[in-house]
JSON list of C-alpha atoms in Angstrom, two decimals:
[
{"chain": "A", "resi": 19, "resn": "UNK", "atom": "CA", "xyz": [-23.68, 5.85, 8.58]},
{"chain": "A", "resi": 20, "resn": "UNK", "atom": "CA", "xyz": [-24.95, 9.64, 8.05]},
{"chain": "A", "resi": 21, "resn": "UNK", "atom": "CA", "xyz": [-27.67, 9.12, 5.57]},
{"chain": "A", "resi": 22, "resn": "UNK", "atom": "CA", "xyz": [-27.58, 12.99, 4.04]},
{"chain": "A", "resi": 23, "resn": "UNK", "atom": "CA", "xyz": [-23.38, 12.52, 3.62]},
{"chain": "A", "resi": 24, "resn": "UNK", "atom": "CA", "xyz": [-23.57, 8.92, 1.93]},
{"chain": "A", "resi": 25, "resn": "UNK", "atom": "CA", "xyz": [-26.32, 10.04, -0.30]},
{"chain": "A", "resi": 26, "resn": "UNK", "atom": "CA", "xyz": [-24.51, 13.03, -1.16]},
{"chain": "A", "resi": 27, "resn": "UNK", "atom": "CA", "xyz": [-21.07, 10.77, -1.95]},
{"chain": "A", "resi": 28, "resn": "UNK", "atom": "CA", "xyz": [-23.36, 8.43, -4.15]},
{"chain": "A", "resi": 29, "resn": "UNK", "atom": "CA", "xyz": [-24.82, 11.26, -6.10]},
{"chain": "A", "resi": 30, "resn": "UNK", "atom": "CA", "xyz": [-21.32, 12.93, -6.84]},
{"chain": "A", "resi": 31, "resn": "UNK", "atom": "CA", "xyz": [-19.91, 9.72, -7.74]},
{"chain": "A", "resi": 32, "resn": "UNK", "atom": "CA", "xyz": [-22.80, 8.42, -10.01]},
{"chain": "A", "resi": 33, "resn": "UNK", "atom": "CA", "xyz": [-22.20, 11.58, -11.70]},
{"chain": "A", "resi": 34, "resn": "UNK", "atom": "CA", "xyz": [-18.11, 11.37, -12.10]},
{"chain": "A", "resi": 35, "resn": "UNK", "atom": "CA", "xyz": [-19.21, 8.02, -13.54]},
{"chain": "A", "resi": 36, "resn": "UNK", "atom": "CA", "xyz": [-21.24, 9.67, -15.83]},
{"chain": "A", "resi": 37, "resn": "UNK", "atom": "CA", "xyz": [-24.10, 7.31, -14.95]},
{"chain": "A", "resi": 38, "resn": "UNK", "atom": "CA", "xyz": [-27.78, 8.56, -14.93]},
{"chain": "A", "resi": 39, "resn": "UNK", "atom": "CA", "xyz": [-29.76, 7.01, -11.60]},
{"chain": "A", "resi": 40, "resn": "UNK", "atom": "CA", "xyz": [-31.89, 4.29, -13.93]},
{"chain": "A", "resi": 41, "resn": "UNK", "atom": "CA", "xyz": [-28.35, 3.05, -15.12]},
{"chain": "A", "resi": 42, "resn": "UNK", "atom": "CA", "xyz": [-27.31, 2.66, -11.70]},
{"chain": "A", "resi": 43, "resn": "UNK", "atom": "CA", "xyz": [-29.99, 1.13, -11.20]},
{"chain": "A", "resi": 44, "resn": "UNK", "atom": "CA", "xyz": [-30.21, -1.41, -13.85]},
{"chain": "A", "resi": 45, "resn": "UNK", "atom": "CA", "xyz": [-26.89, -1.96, -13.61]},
{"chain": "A", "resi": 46, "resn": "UNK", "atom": "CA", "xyz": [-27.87, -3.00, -9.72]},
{"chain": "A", "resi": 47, "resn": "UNK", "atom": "CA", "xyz": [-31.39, -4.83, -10.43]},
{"chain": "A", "resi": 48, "resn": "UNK", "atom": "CA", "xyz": [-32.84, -1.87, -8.44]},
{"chain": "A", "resi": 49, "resn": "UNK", "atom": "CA", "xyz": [-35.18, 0.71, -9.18]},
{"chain": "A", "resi": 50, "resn": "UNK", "atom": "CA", "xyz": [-33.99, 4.35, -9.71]},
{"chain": "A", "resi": 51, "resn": "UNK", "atom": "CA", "xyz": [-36.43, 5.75, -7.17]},
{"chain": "A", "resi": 52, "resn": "UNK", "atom": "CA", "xyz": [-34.32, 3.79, -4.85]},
{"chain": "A", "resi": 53, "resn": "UNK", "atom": "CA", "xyz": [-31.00, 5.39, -6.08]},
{"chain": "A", "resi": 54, "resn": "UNK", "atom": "CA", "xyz": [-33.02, 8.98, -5.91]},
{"chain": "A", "resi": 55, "resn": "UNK", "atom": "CA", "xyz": [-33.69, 7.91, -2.07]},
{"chain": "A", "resi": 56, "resn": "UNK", "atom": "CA", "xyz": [-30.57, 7.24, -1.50]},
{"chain": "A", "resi": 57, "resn": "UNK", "atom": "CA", "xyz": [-29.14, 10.27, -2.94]},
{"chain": "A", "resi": 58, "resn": "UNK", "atom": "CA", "xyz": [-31.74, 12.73, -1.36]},
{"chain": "A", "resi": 59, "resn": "UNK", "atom": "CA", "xyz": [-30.48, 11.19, 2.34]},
{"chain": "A", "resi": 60, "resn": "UNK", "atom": "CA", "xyz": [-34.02, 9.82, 3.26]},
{"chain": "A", "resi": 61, "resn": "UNK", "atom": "CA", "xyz": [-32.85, 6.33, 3.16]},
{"chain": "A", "resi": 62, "resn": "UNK", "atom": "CA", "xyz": [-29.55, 4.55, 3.43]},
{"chain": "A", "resi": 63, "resn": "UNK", "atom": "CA", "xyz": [-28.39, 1.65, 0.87]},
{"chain": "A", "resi": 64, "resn": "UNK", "atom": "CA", "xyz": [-28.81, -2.17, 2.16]},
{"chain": "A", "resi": 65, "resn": "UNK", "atom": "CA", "xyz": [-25.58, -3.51, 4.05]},
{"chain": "A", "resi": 66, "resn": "UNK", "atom": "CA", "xyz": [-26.00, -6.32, 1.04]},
{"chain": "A", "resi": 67, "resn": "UNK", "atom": "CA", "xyz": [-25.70, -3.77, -1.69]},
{"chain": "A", "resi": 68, "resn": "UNK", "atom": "CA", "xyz": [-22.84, -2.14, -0.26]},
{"chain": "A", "resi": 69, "resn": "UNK", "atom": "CA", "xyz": [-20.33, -3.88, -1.98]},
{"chain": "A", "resi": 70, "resn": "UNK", "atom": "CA", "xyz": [-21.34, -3.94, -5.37]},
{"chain": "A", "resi": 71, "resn": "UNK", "atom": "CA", "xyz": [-22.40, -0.67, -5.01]},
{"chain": "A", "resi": 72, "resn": "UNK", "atom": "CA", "xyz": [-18.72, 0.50, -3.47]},
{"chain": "A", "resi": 73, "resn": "UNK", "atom": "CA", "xyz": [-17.34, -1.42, -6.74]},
{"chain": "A", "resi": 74, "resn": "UNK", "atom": "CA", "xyz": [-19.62, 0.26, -9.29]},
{"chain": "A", "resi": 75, "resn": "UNK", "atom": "CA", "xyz": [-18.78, 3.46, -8.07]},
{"chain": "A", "resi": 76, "resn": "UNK", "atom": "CA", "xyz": [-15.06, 2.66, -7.61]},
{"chain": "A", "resi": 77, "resn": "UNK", "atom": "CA", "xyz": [-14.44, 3.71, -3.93]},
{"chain": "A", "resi": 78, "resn": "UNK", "atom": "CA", "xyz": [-13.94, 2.13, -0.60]},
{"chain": "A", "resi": 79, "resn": "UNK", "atom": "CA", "xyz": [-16.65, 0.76, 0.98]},
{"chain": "A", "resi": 80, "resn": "UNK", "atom": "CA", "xyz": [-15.33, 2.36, 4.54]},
{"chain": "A", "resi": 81, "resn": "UNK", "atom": "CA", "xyz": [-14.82, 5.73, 2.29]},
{"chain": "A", "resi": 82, "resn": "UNK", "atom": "CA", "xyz": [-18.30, 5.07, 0.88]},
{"chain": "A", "resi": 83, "resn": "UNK", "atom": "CA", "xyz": [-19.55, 4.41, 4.29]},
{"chain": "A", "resi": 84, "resn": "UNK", "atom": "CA", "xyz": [-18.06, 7.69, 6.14]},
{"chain": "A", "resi": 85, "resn": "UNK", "atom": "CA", "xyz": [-19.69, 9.85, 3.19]},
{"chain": "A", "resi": 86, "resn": "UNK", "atom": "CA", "xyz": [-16.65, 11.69, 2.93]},
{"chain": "A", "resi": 87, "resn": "UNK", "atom": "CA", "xyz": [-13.54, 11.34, 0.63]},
{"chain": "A", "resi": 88, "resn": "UNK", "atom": "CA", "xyz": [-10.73, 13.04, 2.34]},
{"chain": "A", "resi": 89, "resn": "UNK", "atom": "CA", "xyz": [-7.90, 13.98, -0.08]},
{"chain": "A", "resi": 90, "resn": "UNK", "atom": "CA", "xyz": [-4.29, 13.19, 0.99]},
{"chain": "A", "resi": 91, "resn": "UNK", "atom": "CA", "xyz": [-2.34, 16.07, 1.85]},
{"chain": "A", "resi": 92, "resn": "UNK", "atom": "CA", "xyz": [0.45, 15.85, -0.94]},
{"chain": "A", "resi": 93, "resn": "UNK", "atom": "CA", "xyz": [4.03, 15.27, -0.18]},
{"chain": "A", "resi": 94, "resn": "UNK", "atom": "CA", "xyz": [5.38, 16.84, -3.97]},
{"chain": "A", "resi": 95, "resn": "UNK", "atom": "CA", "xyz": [5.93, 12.66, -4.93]},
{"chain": "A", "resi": 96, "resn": "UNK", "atom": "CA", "xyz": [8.93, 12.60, -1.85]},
{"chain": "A", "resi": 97, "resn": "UNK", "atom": "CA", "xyz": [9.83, 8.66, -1.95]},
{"chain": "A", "resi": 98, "resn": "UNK", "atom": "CA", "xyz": [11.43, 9.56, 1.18]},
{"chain": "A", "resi": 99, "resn": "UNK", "atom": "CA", "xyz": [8.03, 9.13, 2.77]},
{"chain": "A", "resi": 100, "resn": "UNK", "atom": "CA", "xyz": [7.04, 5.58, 1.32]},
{"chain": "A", "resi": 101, "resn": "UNK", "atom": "CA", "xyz": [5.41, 3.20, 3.72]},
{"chain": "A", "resi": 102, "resn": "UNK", "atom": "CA", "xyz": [6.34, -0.75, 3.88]},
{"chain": "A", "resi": 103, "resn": "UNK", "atom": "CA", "xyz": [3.63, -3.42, 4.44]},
{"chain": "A", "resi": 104, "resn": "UNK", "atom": "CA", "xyz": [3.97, -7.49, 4.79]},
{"chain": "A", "resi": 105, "resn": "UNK", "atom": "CA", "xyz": [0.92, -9.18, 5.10]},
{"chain": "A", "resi": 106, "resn": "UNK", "atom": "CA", "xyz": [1.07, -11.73, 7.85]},
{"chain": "A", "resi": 107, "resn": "UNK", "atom": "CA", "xyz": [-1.28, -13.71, 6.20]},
{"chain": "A", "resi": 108, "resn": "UNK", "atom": "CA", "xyz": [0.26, -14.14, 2.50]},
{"chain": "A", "resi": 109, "resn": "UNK", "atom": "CA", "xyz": [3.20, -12.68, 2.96]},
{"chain": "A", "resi": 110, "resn": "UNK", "atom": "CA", "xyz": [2.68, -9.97, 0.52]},
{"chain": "A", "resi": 111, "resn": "UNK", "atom": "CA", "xyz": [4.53, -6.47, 0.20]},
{"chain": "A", "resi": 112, "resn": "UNK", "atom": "CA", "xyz": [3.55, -3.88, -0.38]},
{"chain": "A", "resi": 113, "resn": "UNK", "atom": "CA", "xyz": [4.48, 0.27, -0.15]},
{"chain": "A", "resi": 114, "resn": "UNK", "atom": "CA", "xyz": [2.53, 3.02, -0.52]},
{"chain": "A", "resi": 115, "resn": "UNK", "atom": "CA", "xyz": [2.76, 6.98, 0.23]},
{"chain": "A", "resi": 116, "resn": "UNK", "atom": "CA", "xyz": [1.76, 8.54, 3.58]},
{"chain": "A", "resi": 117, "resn": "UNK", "atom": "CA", "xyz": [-1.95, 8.83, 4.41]},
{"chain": "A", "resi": 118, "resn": "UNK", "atom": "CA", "xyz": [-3.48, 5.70, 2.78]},
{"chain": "A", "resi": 119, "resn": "UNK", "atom": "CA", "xyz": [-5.00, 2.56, 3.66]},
{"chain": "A", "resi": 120, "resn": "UNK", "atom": "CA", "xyz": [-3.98, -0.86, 2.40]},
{"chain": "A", "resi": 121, "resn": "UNK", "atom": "CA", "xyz": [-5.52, -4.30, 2.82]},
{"chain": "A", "resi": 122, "resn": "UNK", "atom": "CA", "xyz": [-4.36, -7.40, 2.17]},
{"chain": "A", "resi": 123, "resn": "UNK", "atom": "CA", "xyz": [-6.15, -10.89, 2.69]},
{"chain": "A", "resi": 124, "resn": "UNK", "atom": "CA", "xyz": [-9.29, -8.92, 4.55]},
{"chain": "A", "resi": 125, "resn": "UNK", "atom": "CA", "xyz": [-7.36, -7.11, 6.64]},
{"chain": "A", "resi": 126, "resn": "UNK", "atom": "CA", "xyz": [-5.92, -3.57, 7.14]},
{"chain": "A", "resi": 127, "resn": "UNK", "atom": "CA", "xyz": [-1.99, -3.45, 7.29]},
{"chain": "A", "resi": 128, "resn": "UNK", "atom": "CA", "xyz": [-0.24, -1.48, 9.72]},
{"chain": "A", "resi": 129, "resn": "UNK", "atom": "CA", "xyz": [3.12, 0.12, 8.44]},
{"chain": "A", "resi": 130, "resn": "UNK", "atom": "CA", "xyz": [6.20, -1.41, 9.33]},
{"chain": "A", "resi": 131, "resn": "UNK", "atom": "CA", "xyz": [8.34, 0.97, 11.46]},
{"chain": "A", "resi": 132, "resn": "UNK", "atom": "CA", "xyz": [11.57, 1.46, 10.64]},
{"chain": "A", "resi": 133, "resn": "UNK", "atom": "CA", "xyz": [14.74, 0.66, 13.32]},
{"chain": "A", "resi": 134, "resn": "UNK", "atom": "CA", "xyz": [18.12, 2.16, 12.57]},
{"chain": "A", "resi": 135, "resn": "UNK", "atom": "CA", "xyz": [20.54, -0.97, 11.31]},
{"chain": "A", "resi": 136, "resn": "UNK", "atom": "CA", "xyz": [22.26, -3.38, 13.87]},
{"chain": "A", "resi": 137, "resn": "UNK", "atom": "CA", "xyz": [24.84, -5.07, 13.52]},
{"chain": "A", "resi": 138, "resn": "UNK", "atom": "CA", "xyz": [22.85, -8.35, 12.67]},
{"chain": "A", "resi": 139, "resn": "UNK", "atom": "CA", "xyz": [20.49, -5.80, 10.30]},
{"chain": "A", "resi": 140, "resn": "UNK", "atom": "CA", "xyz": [23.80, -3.93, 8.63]},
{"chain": "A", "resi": 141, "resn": "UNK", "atom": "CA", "xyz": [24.08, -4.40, 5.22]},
{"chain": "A", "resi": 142, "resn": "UNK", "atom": "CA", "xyz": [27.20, -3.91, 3.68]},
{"chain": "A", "resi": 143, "resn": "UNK", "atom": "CA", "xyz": [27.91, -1.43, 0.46]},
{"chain": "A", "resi": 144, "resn": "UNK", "atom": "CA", "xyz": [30.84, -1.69, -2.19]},
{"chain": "A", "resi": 145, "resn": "UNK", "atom": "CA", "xyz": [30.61, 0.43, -5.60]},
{"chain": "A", "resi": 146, "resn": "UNK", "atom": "CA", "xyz": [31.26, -1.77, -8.37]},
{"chain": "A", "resi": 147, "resn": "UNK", "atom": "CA", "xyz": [31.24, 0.17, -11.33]},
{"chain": "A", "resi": 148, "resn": "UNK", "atom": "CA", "xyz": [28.07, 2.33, -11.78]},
{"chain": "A", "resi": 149, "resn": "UNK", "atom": "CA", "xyz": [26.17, -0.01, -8.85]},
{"chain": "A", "resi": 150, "resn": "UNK", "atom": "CA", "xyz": [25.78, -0.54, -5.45]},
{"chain": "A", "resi": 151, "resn": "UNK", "atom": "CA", "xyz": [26.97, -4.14, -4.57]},
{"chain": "A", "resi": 152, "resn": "UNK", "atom": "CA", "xyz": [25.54, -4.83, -0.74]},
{"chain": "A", "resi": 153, "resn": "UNK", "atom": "CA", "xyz": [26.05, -8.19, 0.62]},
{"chain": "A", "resi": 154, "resn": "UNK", "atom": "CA", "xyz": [24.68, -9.22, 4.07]},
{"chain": "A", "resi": 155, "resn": "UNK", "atom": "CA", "xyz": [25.45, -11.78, 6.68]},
{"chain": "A", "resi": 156, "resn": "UNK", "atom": "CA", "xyz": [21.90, -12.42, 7.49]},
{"chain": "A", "resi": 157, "resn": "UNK", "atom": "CA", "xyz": [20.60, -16.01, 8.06]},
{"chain": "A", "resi": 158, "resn": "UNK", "atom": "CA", "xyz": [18.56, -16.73, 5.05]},
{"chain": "A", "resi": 159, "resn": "UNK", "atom": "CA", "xyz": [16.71, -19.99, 6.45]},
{"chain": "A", "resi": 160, "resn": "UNK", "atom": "CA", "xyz": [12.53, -20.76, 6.24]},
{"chain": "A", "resi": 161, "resn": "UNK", "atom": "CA", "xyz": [12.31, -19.41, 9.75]},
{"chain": "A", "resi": 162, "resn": "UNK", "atom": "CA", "xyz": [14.52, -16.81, 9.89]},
{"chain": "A", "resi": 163, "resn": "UNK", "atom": "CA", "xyz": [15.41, -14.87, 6.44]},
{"chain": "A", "resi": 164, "resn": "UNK", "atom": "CA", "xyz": [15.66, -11.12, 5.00]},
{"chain": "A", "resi": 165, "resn": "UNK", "atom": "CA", "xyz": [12.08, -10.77, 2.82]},
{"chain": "A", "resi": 166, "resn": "UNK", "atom": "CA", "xyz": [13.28, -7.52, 0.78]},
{"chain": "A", "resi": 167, "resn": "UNK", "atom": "CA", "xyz": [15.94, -4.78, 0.39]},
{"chain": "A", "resi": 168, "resn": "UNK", "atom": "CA", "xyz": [14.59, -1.56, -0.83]},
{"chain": "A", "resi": 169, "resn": "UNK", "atom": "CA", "xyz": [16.84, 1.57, -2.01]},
{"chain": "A", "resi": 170, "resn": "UNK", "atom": "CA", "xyz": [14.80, 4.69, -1.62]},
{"chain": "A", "resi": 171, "resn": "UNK", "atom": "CA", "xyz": [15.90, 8.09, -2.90]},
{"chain": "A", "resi": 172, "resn": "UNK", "atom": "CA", "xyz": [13.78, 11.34, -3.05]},
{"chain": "A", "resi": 173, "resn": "UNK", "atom": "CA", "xyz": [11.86, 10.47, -6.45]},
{"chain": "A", "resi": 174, "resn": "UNK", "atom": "CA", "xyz": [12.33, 7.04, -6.88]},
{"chain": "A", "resi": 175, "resn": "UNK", "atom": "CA", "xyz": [12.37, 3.51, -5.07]},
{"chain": "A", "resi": 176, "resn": "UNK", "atom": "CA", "xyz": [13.64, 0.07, -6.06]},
{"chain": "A", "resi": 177, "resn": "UNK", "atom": "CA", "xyz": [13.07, -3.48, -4.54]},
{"chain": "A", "resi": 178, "resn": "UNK", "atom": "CA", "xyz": [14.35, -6.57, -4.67]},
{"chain": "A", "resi": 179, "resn": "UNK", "atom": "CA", "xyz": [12.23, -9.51, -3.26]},
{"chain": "A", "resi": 180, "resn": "UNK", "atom": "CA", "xyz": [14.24, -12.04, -1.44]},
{"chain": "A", "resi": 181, "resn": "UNK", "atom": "CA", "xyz": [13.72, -15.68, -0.47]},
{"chain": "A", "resi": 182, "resn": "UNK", "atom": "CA", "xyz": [14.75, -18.18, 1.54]},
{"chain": "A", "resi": 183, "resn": "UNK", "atom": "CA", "xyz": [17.99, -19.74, 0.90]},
{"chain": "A", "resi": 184, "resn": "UNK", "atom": "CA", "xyz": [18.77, -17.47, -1.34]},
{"chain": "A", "resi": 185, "resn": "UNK", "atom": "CA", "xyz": [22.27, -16.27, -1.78]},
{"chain": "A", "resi": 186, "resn": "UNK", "atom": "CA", "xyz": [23.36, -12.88, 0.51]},
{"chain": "A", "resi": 187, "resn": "UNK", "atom": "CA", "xyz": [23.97, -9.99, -2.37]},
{"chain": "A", "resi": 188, "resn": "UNK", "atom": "CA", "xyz": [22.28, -7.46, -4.27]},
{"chain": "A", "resi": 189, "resn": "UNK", "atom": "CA", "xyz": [22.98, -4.73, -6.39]},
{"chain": "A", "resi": 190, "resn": "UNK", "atom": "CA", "xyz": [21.15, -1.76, -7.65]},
{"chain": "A", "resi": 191, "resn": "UNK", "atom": "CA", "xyz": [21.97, 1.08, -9.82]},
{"chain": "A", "resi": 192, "resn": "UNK", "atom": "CA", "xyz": [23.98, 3.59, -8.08]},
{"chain": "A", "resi": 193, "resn": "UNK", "atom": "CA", "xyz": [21.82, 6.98, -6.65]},
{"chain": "A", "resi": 194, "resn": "UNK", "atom": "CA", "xyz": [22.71, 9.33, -4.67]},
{"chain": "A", "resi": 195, "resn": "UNK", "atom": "CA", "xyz": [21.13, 10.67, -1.21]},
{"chain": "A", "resi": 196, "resn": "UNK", "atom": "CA", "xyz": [19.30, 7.01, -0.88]},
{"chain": "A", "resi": 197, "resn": "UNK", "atom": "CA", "xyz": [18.47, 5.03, 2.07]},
{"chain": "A", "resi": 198, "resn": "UNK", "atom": "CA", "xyz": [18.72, 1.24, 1.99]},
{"chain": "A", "resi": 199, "resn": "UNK", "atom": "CA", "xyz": [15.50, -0.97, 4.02]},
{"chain": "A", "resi": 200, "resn": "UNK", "atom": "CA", "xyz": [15.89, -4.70, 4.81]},
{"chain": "A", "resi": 201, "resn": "UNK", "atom": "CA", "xyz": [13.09, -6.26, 5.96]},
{"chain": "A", "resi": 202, "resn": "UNK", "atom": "CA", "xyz": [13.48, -9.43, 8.70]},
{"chain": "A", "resi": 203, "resn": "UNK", "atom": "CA", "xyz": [11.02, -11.68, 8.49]},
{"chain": "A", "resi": 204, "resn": "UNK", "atom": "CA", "xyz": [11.28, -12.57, 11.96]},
{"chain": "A", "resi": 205, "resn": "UNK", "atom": "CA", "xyz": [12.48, -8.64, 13.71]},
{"chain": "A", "resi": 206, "resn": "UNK", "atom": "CA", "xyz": [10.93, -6.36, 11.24]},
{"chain": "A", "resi": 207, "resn": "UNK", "atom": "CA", "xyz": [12.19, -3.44, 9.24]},
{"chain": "A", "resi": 208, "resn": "UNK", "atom": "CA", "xyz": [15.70, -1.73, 9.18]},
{"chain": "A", "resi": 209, "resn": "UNK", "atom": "CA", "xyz": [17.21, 0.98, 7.39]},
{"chain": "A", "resi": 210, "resn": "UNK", "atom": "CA", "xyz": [20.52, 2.82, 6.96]},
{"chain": "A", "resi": 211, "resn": "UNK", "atom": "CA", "xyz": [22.00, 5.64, 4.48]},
{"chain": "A", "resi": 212, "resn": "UNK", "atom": "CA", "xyz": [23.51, 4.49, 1.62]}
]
């Protein structure tokens, strides 16, 4: 941890907060010569402290830790880019755009990478009326079963959350230029144009 960067971060944030150093303090049980040491980089804040502290000031501890928050290039709000994450834990998903971090259960999630369909993976599409209809011949068992289908299009994305045992269709409202992602709980993700 760079002392002179975290104190920096700390100072900038306190401020964005709108939080004088004796609030900070208070609000910590500290003194505010300890927040002013912190700030002016000739001391670092107690491991201990570095959660509350991460919370108070509402950014990532590893953010907070690095002294540095980098801003994520943007993408103009392209759906196209989202980013699918199970939690192996929980069993959680979730998406996000490109660049970002997301935990789940204490731990950092990888991005699941998409495969183009097979034949087991391939889910079929009818229009019926002003919706897609896609059924699928997946096994939908405990062990072995499609988690989600997800219909992205360039500004907008929507998912259905499967279980086990549940019944092989979906439909969603008909868009144009969209990909379709199934997610195997057993072989990962999958996608295919709509």
């Amino acid at each position: 941890m760079n002392c002179e960067k975290t104190g920096e971060l700390i100072h900038a944030l306190r401020r964005e907060k709108g939080l004088t150093q004796k609030q900070l303090a208070d609000a910590m049980h500290l003194s505010d010569r300890t927040i002013s040491k912190w700030e002016s980089g000739l001391g670092c804040p107690d491991v201990s402290l570095l959660p509350e502290l991460s919370a108070r000031l509402g950014v990532n501890l590893e953010k907070m830790l690095l002294g540095d928050l980098n801003a994520n290039t943007t993408n103009g709000g392209n759906m196209k880019q989202i980013k699918f994450y199970v939690c192996p834990n929980c069993g959680n998903v979730m998406t996000s755009g490109p660049g970002s971090d997301i935990c789940c259960c204490g731990r950092k999630l990888t991005p699941l990478e998409p495969k183009p369909a097979d034949p087991d993976h391939l889910l079929q599409v009818q229009t019926v009326e002003d919706d897609f209809y896609l059924t699928f011949p997946h096994e939908m068992s405990k062990q072995h079963y499609l988690r989600f289908i997800a219909y992205v299009s360039f500004d907008r994305m929507l998912l259905v959350r499967l279980y086990p045992e549940q019944g092989g269709e979906v439909r969603f409202p008909r868009m144009y230029g969209g990909r379709l992602f199934c997610c195997c709980s057993r072989d990962g993700l999958w996608t295919q144009p709509v």
